[in-house]
CSV table of C-alpha atoms and ligand atoms in Angstrom, one decimal:
chain,number,residue,atom,x,y,z
G,1076,UNK,CA,103.1,69.7,87.0
G,1077,UNK,CA,104.5,70.4,90.5
G,1078,UNK,CA,107.8,72.3,91.0
G,1079,UNK,CA,110.2,70.0,92.9
G,1080,UNK,CA,113.4,72.0,92.8
G,1081,UNK,CA,114.2,75.7,92.7
G,1082,UNK,CA,118.0,76.7,92.5
G,1083,UNK,CA,119.6,80.2,92.5
G,1084,UNK,CA,122.8,80.1,90.4
G,1085,UNK,CA,125.2,83.0,90.6
G,1086,UNK,CA,128.1,82.9,88.0
G,1087,UNK,CA,130.6,85.6,86.9
G,1088,UNK,CA,132.0,84.5,83.5
G,1089,UNK,CA,132.5,88.0,82.1
G,1090,UNK,CA,130.4,89.8,84.7
G,1091,UNK,CA,127.9,88.6,87.4
G,1092,UNK,CA,124.6,86.9,86.4
G,1093,UNK,CA,121.8,85.7,88.8
G,1094,UNK,CA,119.6,82.8,87.4
G,1095,UNK,CA,116.9,80.9,88.7
G,1096,UNK,CA,116.3,77.3,87.7
G,1097,UNK,CA,113.2,75.6,88.3
G,1098,UNK,CA,112.5,71.7,87.8
G,1099,UNK,CA,109.2,70.1,87.7
G,1100,UNK,CA,108.2,66.6,88.8
G,1101,UNK,CA,108.2,65.5,85.1
G,1102,UNK,CA,111.9,66.7,84.8
G,1103,UNK,CA,111.1,69.9,82.7
G,1104,UNK,CA,113.5,72.7,83.6
G,1105,UNK,CA,112.9,76.5,83.3
G,1106,UNK,CA,115.4,79.3,83.5
G,1107,UNK,CA,114.7,82.9,84.6
G,1108,UNK,CA,117.1,85.9,84.8
G,1109,UNK,CA,117.2,88.0,88.0
G,1110,UNK,CA,120.4,90.0,87.3
G,1111,UNK,CA,120.5,93.4,89.0
G,1112,UNK,CA,123.8,95.0,87.9
G,1113,UNK,CA,125.9,95.9,91.0
G,1114,UNK,CA,123.3,94.6,93.5
G,1115,UNK,CA,123.2,90.9,92.5
G,1116,UNK,CA,123.3,89.3,96.0
G,1117,UNK,CA,120.2,91.3,97.2
G,1118,UNK,CA,118.1,89.5,94.7
G,1119,UNK,CA,119.9,86.1,95.5
G,1120,UNK,CA,118.8,86.5,99.1
G,1121,UNK,CA,115.3,87.6,98.1
G,1122,UNK,CA,114.9,84.6,96.0
G,1123,UNK,CA,116.7,81.9,98.3
G,1124,UNK,CA,115.3,83.1,101.5
G,1125,UNK,CA,111.8,84.4,100.6
G,1126,UNK,CA,110.6,83.0,97.2
G,1127,UNK,CA,112.0,79.5,96.8
G,1128,UNK,CA,110.3,78.1,99.9
G,1129,UNK,CA,106.9,79.3,98.4
G,1130,UNK,CA,107.7,77.7,95.0
G,1131,UNK,CA,108.3,74.2,96.0
G,1132,UNK,CA,105.0,72.0,95.3
G,1133,UNK,CA,103.3,74.8,93.4
G,1134,UNK,CA,101.7,73.9,90.1
G,1135,UNK,CA,104.2,75.3,87.4
G,1136,UNK,CA,101.3,75.9,85.0
G,1137,UNK,CA,99.8,78.6,87.2
G,1138,UNK,CA,102.0,81.5,85.9
G,1139,UNK,CA,99.5,84.5,86.5
G,1140,UNK,CA,98.5,83.1,89.9
G,1141,UNK,CA,102.1,82.7,91.1
G,1142,UNK,CA,102.9,86.3,89.9
G,1143,UNK,CA,100.0,87.8,91.7
G,1144,UNK,CA,100.9,85.7,94.9
G,1145,UNK,CA,104.4,87.0,94.9
G,1146,UNK,CA,103.4,90.6,94.1
G,1147,UNK,CA,100.4,91.2,96.1
G,1148,UNK,CA,101.2,88.6,98.8
G,1149,UNK,CA,104.6,90.3,99.8
G,1150,UNK,CA,102.8,93.4,101.0
G,1151,UNK,CA,106.0,95.2,100.1
G,1152,UNK,CA,105.4,96.0,96.4
G,1153,UNK,CA,107.6,97.0,93.4
G,1154,UNK,CA,111.2,98.0,93.7
G,1155,UNK,CA,114.0,96.7,91.6
G,1156,UNK,CA,115.0,93.8,93.9
G,1157,UNK,CA,111.3,92.5,94.2
G,1158,UNK,CA,110.6,92.9,90.6
G,1159,UNK,CA,113.8,91.2,89.3
G,1160,UNK,CA,113.1,88.2,91.7
G,1161,UNK,CA,109.5,87.9,90.4
G,1162,UNK,CA,110.8,88.3,86.9
G,1163,UNK,CA,113.0,85.4,87.3
G,1164,UNK,CA,110.2,83.1,88.4
G,1165,UNK,CA,107.8,84.3,85.7
G,1166,UNK,CA,110.4,83.8,82.9
G,1167,UNK,CA,111.2,80.3,84.1
G,1168,UNK,CA,107.6,79.4,84.4
G,1169,UNK,CA,106.9,80.5,80.8
G,1170,UNK,CA,110.0,78.6,79.5
G,1171,UNK,CA,108.5,75.4,81.4
G,1172,UNK,CA,105.1,76.0,79.9
G,1173,UNK,CA,106.4,76.6,76.4
G,1174,UNK,CA,108.6,73.4,76.6
G,1175,UNK,CA,105.6,71.3,77.9
G,1176,UNK,CA,103.7,72.6,74.9
G,1177,UNK,CA,106.6,71.8,72.6
G,1178,UNK,CA,106.6,75.3,71.2
G,1179,UNK,CA,108.9,78.2,71.2
G,1180,UNK,CA,107.6,80.8,73.7
G,1181,UNK,CA,106.6,83.3,71.0
G,1182,UNK,CA,104.1,80.8,69.6
G,1183,UNK,CA,102.4,80.8,72.9
G,1184,UNK,CA,102.3,84.5,73.1
G,1185,UNK,CA,100.3,84.7,69.9
G,1186,UNK,CA,103.0,83.8,67.2
G,1187,UNK,CA,105.5,86.1,65.2
G,1188,UNK,CA,104.3,89.4,63.9
G,1189,UNK,CA,107.6,90.0,62.0
G,1190,UNK,CA,110.5,88.1,60.5
G,1191,UNK,CA,113.0,89.4,63.2
G,1192,UNK,CA,113.9,92.2,65.5
G,1193,UNK,CA,115.7,95.2,64.5
G,1194,UNK,CA,118.7,95.5,66.9
G,1195,UNK,CA,120.9,98.4,67.8
G,1196,UNK,CA,124.4,98.2,69.1
G,1197,UNK,CA,126.7,100.6,71.0
G,1198,UNK,CA,129.3,102.6,69.1
G,1199,UNK,CA,131.6,104.9,71.1
G,1200,UNK,CA,134.8,106.7,70.9
G,1201,UNK,CA,136.8,109.2,72.9
G,1202,UNK,CA,137.0,111.3,69.7
G,1203,UNK,CA,135.5,111.3,66.2
G,1204,UNK,CA,138.0,109.1,64.4
G,1205,UNK,CA,137.7,106.4,67.0
G,1206,UNK,CA,133.9,106.8,67.0
G,1207,UNK,CA,133.8,106.5,63.2
G,1208,UNK,CA,135.9,103.3,63.5
G,1209,UNK,CA,133.5,101.8,66.0
G,1210,UNK,CA,130.5,102.7,63.9
G,1211,UNK,CA,132.0,101.0,60.9
G,1212,UNK,CA,132.8,98.0,63.0
G,1213,UNK,CA,129.1,97.8,64.2
G,1214,UNK,CA,128.0,98.0,60.5
G,1215,UNK,CA,130.4,95.3,59.5
G,1216,UNK,CA,128.8,93.1,62.3
G,1217,UNK,CA,125.5,93.7,60.5
G,1218,UNK,CA,123.9,96.3,62.8
G,1219,UNK,CA,121.5,98.6,60.9
G,1220,UNK,CA,120.9,101.0,63.8
G,1221,UNK,CA,123.5,102.5,66.1
G,1222,UNK,CA,123.8,104.2,69.5
G,1223,UNK,CA,126.4,106.9,69.5
G,1224,UNK,CA,128.3,108.0,72.5
G,1225,UNK,CA,131.5,110.0,72.7
G,1226,UNK,CA,134.1,111.6,75.1
G,1227,UNK,CA,133.5,115.3,76.0
G,1228,UNK,CA,136.4,117.7,75.8
G,1229,UNK,CA,137.7,118.5,79.1
G,1230,UNK,CA,136.3,115.3,80.8
G,1231,UNK,CA,138.7,112.6,81.6
G,1232,UNK,CA,136.4,109.5,82.0
G,1233,UNK,CA,132.8,109.3,81.2
G,1234,UNK,CA,130.3,106.3,81.3
G,1235,UNK,CA,129.6,104.8,78.0
G,1236,UNK,CA,132.8,105.3,76.3
G,1237,UNK,CA,135.2,102.4,75.5
G,1238,UNK,CA,138.8,103.5,75.0
G,1239,UNK,CA,139.5,100.4,73.1
G,1240,UNK,CA,136.1,99.3,72.0
G,1241,UNK,CA,136.0,95.7,70.8
G,1242,UNK,CA,133.2,93.6,69.7
G,1243,UNK,CA,134.9,90.4,69.6
G,1244,UNK,CA,135.0,89.3,73.2
G,1245,UNK,CA,137.7,88.8,75.6
G,1246,UNK,CA,140.5,91.2,75.2
G,1247,UNK,CA,140.5,94.9,75.3
G,1248,UNK,CA,138.6,97.3,77.4
G,1249,UNK,CA,134.9,97.2,76.7
G,1250,UNK,CA,133.2,99.7,79.0
G,1251,UNK,CA,129.9,98.1,79.1
G,1252,UNK,CA,130.8,94.6,78.3
G,1253,UNK,CA,131.2,94.8,82.0
G,1254,UNK,CA,129.3,97.9,82.9
G,1255,UNK,CA,129.9,97.1,86.4
G,1256,UNK,CA,133.6,97.2,87.3
G,1257,UNK,CA,135.0,94.5,89.5
G,1258,UNK,CA,136.6,95.7,92.7
G,1259,UNK,CA,135.8,96.5,96.3
G,1260,UNK,CA,134.4,100.0,95.7
G,1261,UNK,CA,132.7,101.8,92.8
G,1262,UNK,CA,134.8,103.9,90.4
G,1263,UNK,CA,134.5,107.7,90.1
G,1264,UNK,CA,133.9,109.3,86.8
G,1265,UNK,CA,133.5,113.0,85.7
G,1266,UNK,CA,130.7,115.2,84.5
G,1267,UNK,CA,129.9,118.6,83.2
G,1268,UNK,CA,126.4,119.2,81.7
G,1269,UNK,CA,127.3,122.5,80.0
G,1270,UNK,CA,130.4,120.9,78.0
G,1271,UNK,CA,128.3,118.0,77.1
G,1272,UNK,CA,125.4,120.1,75.8
G,1273,UNK,CA,127.9,122.1,73.6
G,1274,UNK,CA,129.7,119.1,72.4
G,1275,UNK,CA,127.0,116.5,71.5
G,1276,UNK,CA,125.3,118.2,68.5
G,1277,UNK,CA,128.7,118.7,66.9
G,1278,UNK,CA,129.2,115.0,67.2
G,1279,UNK,CA,125.9,114.1,65.5
G,1280,UNK,CA,126.4,116.6,62.7
G,1281,UNK,CA,129.9,115.0,62.0
G,1282,UNK,CA,128.3,111.5,62.1
G,1283,UNK,CA,125.5,112.4,59.7
G,1284,UNK,CA,128.0,114.1,57.4
G,1285,UNK,CA,130.0,110.8,57.4
G,1286,UNK,CA,127.4,108.3,57.4
G,1287,UNK,CA,124.5,110.0,55.7
G,1288,UNK,CA,120.9,110.5,56.5
G,1289,UNK,CA,119.5,106.9,56.5
G,1290,UNK,CA,121.3,105.2,59.4
G,1291,UNK,CA,119.1,105.3,62.4
G,1292,UNK,CA,121.0,106.9,65.4
G,1293,UNK,CA,120.2,106.7,69.0
G,1294,UNK,CA,121.8,108.5,72.1
G,1295,UNK,CA,121.8,107.8,75.8
G,1296,UNK,CA,121.9,110.6,78.2
G,1297,UNK,CA,121.9,108.5,81.3
G,1298,UNK,CA,119.5,110.8,83.3
G,1299,UNK,CA,121.9,113.6,83.8
G,1300,UNK,CA,120.0,116.7,82.7
G,1301,UNK,CA,117.5,119.0,84.3
G,1302,UNK,CA,114.3,119.2,82.2
G,1303,UNK,CA,115.2,122.6,80.5
G,1304,UNK,CA,118.6,121.2,79.7
G,1305,UNK,CA,117.0,118.1,78.2
G,1306,UNK,CA,114.7,120.3,76.1
G,1307,UNK,CA,117.8,122.3,74.8
G,1308,UNK,CA,119.5,119.1,73.8
G,1309,UNK,CA,116.5,117.6,72.1
G,1310,UNK,CA,116.0,120.8,70.2
G,1311,UNK,CA,119.6,121.1,69.2
G,1312,UNK,CA,119.6,117.4,68.1
G,1313,UNK,CA,116.6,117.9,65.7
G,1314,UNK,CA,118.4,118.5,62.5
G,1315,UNK,CA,120.2,115.1,62.9
G,1316,UNK,CA,116.9,113.1,63.0
G,1317,UNK,CA,117.6,110.8,66.0
G,1318,UNK,CA,115.8,107.4,66.4
G,1319,UNK,CA,115.5,108.3,70.0
G,1320,UNK,CA,117.1,110.3,72.9
G,1321,UNK,CA,117.1,108.0,76.0
G,1322,UNK,CA,116.9,108.9,79.6
G,1323,UNK,CA,117.1,112.5,79.3
G,1324,UNK,CA,116.1,113.3,82.8
G,1325,UNK,CA,116.1,111.3,86.1
G,1326,UNK,CA,113.5,108.6,86.6
G,1327,UNK,CA,111.8,110.0,89.7
G,1328,UNK,CA,110.0,113.0,88.1
G,1329,UNK,CA,107.8,111.9,85.2
G,1330,UNK,CA,106.3,115.4,84.9
G,1331,UNK,CA,109.7,116.7,83.8
G,1332,UNK,CA,108.9,115.2,80.4
G,1333,UNK,CA,106.1,117.5,79.8
G,1334,UNK,CA,108.4,120.4,79.7
G,1335,UNK,CA,110.9,118.5,77.4
G,1336,UNK,CA,108.0,117.5,75.0
G,1337,UNK,CA,106.7,121.1,74.9
G,1338,UNK,CA,110.1,122.0,73.4
G,1339,UNK,CA,111.3,119.2,71.1
G,1340,UNK,CA,110.1,116.6,68.5
G,1341,UNK,CA,113.2,114.4,69.2
G,1342,UNK,CA,111.7,111.0,70.0
G,1343,UNK,CA,112.1,110.1,73.8
G,1344,UNK,CA,112.8,106.6,75.3
G,1345,UNK,CA,112.8,106.0,79.0
G,1346,UNK,CA,112.4,103.4,81.6
G,1347,UNK,CA,115.4,101.0,82.1
G,1348,UNK,CA,115.4,101.9,85.8
G,1349,UNK,CA,111.6,101.6,86.1
G,1350,UNK,CA,110.3,98.2,87.4
G,1351,UNK,CA,106.5,98.3,86.9
G,1352,UNK,CA,103.6,99.4,84.6
G,1353,UNK,CA,102.6,101.9,87.3
G,1354,UNK,CA,105.9,103.8,87.0
G,1355,UNK,CA,104.9,104.4,83.4
G,1356,UNK,CA,101.3,105.1,83.8
G,1357,UNK,CA,101.4,108.8,83.6
G,1358,UNK,CA,103.9,109.3,81.0
G,1359,UNK,CA,102.1,106.8,78.8
G,1360,UNK,CA,98.7,108.2,79.2
G,1361,UNK,CA,99.9,111.7,78.5
G,1362,UNK,CA,102.0,110.5,75.6
G,1363,UNK,CA,105.2,112.0,77.0
G,1364,UNK,CA,107.5,109.3,75.6
G,1365,UNK,CA,107.9,107.3,72.3
G,1366,UNK,CA,109.6,104.0,73.5
G,1367,UNK,CA,109.4,101.8,76.7
G,1368,UNK,CA,112.9,100.8,77.8
G,1369,UNK,CA,112.2,98.1,80.4
G,1370,UNK,CA,113.8,94.9,80.3
G,1371,UNK,CA,111.9,91.6,81.0
G,1372,UNK,CA,114.4,91.1,83.7
G,1373,UNK,CA,113.7,94.3,85.7
G,1374,UNK,CA,110.0,94.6,85.1
G,1375,UNK,CA,108.4,91.5,86.7
G,1376,UNK,CA,108.9,89.0,83.8
G,1377,UNK,CA,107.1,88.3,80.6
G,1378,UNK,CA,103.7,88.6,82.1
G,1379,UNK,CA,104.0,92.1,83.5
G,1380,UNK,CA,106.1,93.5,80.5
G,1381,UNK,CA,103.5,92.2,78.2
G,1382,UNK,CA,100.8,94.2,79.9
G,1383,UNK,CA,102.9,97.2,80.0
G,1384,UNK,CA,103.7,97.1,76.3
G,1385,UNK,CA,100.0,96.4,75.5
G,1386,UNK,CA,99.0,99.5,77.5
G,1387,UNK,CA,101.6,101.5,75.5
G,1388,UNK,CA,100.3,100.3,72.2
G,1389,UNK,CA,97.0,102.1,72.9
G,1390,UNK,CA,99.0,105.3,72.5
G,1391,UNK,CA,101.2,104.3,69.5
G,1392,UNK,CA,104.1,103.9,72.0
G,1393,UNK,CA,106.6,101.0,71.1
G,1394,UNK,CA,109.0,98.8,72.7
G,1395,UNK,CA,112.7,99.4,73.0
G,1396,UNK,CA,113.7,96.8,75.6
G,1397,UNK,CA,116.9,97.3,77.6
G,1398,UNK,CA,119.6,94.8,76.3
G,1399,UNK,CA,123.0,95.6,77.7
G,1400,UNK,CA,125.2,92.7,78.7
G,1401,UNK,CA,124.0,92.9,82.3
G,1402,UNK,CA,120.8,91.3,80.9
G,1403,UNK,CA,121.8,87.7,80.7
G,1404,UNK,CA,121.2,85.6,77.6
G,1405,UNK,CA,118.1,84.2,79.4
G,1406,UNK,CA,116.6,87.6,79.8
G,1407,UNK,CA,117.7,88.5,76.3
G,1408,UNK,CA,116.1,85.4,74.7
G,1409,UNK,CA,113.0,85.9,76.9
G,1410,UNK,CA,112.4,89.5,75.7
G,1411,UNK,CA,113.0,88.5,72.1
G,1412,UNK,CA,110.1,86.1,72.1
G,1413,UNK,CA,107.9,88.9,73.5
G,1414,UNK,CA,109.3,91.3,70.9
G,1415,UNK,CA,108.6,88.9,68.1
G,1416,UNK,CA,105.0,88.4,69.2
G,1417,UNK,CA,103.7,91.9,70.1
G,1418,UNK,CA,102.5,94.2,67.4
G,1419,UNK,CA,104.2,97.5,68.8
G,1420,UNK,CA,107.7,96.3,68.7
G,1421,UNK,CA,110.2,99.1,68.1
G,1422,UNK,CA,113.8,98.1,68.4
G,1423,UNK,CA,115.9,95.8,70.6
G,1424,UNK,CA,119.1,96.9,72.2
G,1425,UNK,CA,121.7,94.1,71.7
G,1426,UNK,CA,125.3,94.4,72.8
G,1427,UNK,CA,126.6,90.7,72.5
G,1428,UNK,CA,128.0,88.7,75.4
G,1429,UNK,CA,131.5,87.5,75.6
G,1430,UNK,CA,132.8,84.0,74.7
G,1431,UNK,CA,132.9,82.9,78.5
G,1432,UNK,CA,129.3,83.9,79.0
G,1433,UNK,CA,128.1,82.2,75.9
G,1434,UNK,CA,129.8,79.1,77.0
G,1435,UNK,CA,127.9,79.2,80.3
G,1436,UNK,CA,124.6,80.0,78.6
G,1437,UNK,CA,124.1,78.1,75.5
G,1438,UNK,CA,121.7,80.0,73.2
G,1439,UNK,CA,119.6,79.4,70.2
G,1440,UNK,CA,118.7,82.9,69.3
G,1441,UNK,CA,120.4,84.2,66.2
G,1442,UNK,CA,121.6,87.7,64.9
G,1443,UNK,CA,121.7,88.0,61.3
G,1444,UNK,CA,121.8,91.0,58.9
G,1445,UNK,CA,121.0,93.2,61.8
G,1446,UNK,CA,117.9,91.2,62.9
G,1447,UNK,CA,117.6,89.1,66.1
G,1448,UNK,CA,115.5,86.0,66.1
G,1449,UNK,CA,114.7,83.9,69.4
G,1450,UNK,CA,115.0,80.6,67.5
G,1451,UNK,CA,112.4,77.7,67.3
G,1452,UNK,CA,113.6,75.5,70.2
G,1453,UNK,CA,110.6,74.7,72.7
G,1454,UNK,CA,110.8,77.1,75.6
G,1455,UNK,CA,112.9,80.3,75.5
G,1456,UNK,CA,115.8,78.4,74.0
G,1457,UNK,CA,118.7,78.9,76.4
G,1458,UNK,CA,120.4,76.1,78.5
G,1459,UNK,CA,122.6,76.8,81.5
G,1460,UNK,CA,125.8,74.6,81.8
G,1461,UNK,CA,125.9,74.4,85.6
G,1462,UNK,CA,129.4,73.0,85.6
G,1463,UNK,CA,130.7,75.9,83.4
G,1464,UNK,CA,128.9,78.3,85.5
G,1465,UNK,CA,130.6,76.9,88.7
G,1466,UNK,CA,134.1,77.7,87.2
G,1467,UNK,CA,133.1,81.6,87.7
G,1468,UNK,CA,132.2,82.5,91.3
G,1469,UNK,CA,130.7,85.9,92.1
G,1470,UNK,CA,132.9,88.9,92.1
G,1471,UNK,CA,132.1,92.1,93.9
G,1472,UNK,CA,131.4,94.7,91.1
G,1473,UNK,CA,129.7,98.1,91.0
G,1474,UNK,CA,128.6,100.5,88.4
G,1475,UNK,CA,130.7,103.7,88.4
G,1476,UNK,CA,129.2,107.0,89.7
G,1477,UNK,CA,130.1,110.6,88.7
G,1478,UNK,CA,131.1,113.9,90.4
G,1479,UNK,CA,131.0,117.5,89.0
G,1480,UNK,CA,134.3,119.4,89.2
G,1481,UNK,CA,133.5,120.9,92.6
G,1482,UNK,CA,133.0,117.4,94.0
G,1483,UNK,CA,129.2,117.1,94.1
G,1484,UNK,CA,127.8,113.8,93.4
G,1485,UNK,CA,125.7,114.1,90.1
G,1486,UNK,CA,122.7,112.1,88.9
G,1487,UNK,CA,123.2,108.9,86.8
E,1896,CS2,C1,122.7,101.7,79.4
E,1896,CS2,C2,123.3,100.5,80.2
E,1896,CS2,O1,122.2,100.0,77.8
E,1896,CS2,C3,121.8,101.2,78.2
E,1896,CS2,O2,121.1,101.9,77.7
E,1896,CS2,O3,122.1,102.6,80.0
E,1896,CS2,O4,124.6,100.4,79.9
E,1896,CS2,C4,123.1,100.7,81.7
E,1896,CS2,O5,123.9,101.8,82.2
E,1896,CS2,C5,123.4,99.5,82.6
E,1896,CS2,O6,122.7,98.4,82.0
E,1896,CS2,C6,123.2,99.6,83.9
E,1896,CS2,O7,123.2,98.3,84.6
E,1897,MG,MG1,120.6,103.4,78.9
């Protein structure tokens, strides 16, 4: 089963997506997601200029060998660009293998370990009334677990807060419907950690009073605290029983989590900006986290993410795969197959793509009663409408960044 064609498709229906499409001599096609938010074209070049020539005429059945060739053979290992490119190839090859076998991918990965995947959505509001409306809107959509982000008094604009949050698609401002804003330069936002640390526990107290003790609640700190600040936040949130506190400290210093762990029993999730098993090795071995946040798209594909979660399983650490809108429907579907098959699934982030994106990527996965299911079409179950994709050329877009009141650039 030789690969005869490898095309890199860039489209920007609601935001930019990079997709690899492989075709075999038998006419089987496979899709892989290589979207790296705000740095999309770097992966396009990596694929087109350096990977595609190596794929032509290779045996599409040799998934592990292709992974090792691209990873070890490059000399330059790891990094978000390399690992997103390898992910796209790996996902596309699993799609082809499952189509050739006539099975949905999760069957090849060992079959379903559960009926569906518990998903969480993003509720946000600049104040409590707006936040409560957003939580209710998510519950009406079927979500049984909810991430909570709010504005902080005194700060004008903060990442993760929609001022007109909508779930239904095309109108309104949805902050992370398009987490990277289109434009020639990145937008600047504000940050003040002391105000944030004072405010967040009051928000969770209000949410618990309004919505009761049952609803699983999550919170994302976007890497903005020092270890001792993160410890303080984890401790002050303990009465509100969070499902997890995400990305409490910056990714480069895994040892910071030791200090956080010593002070709080709030469960910790980390890793959406990690890109390999080796980034997690120490924090898994030392049991410093509870959930692995990687996405299949940014962690070398199905083959590598599976090894990562199986390693995590030895330490009772579960999956919490990254699923914002910058993971394309191809990446989302691929990680749903993996999540359905593994034993140590935890939760799946799911934000829902807009109508234009859904017209470009036709999907067979479903979201019903709060549970995702990848569907039973052979392969990963997503088709790319190339003509539709062609209507939306790439547009420059960046994630925002933030500065403190004195002008210092702060951590993401
Ligand atoms: C967030 C994302 O989903 C999350 O947990 O951290 O919105 C993230 O900021 C973007 O995916 C960055 O590309
Ligand atoms: Mg996050």
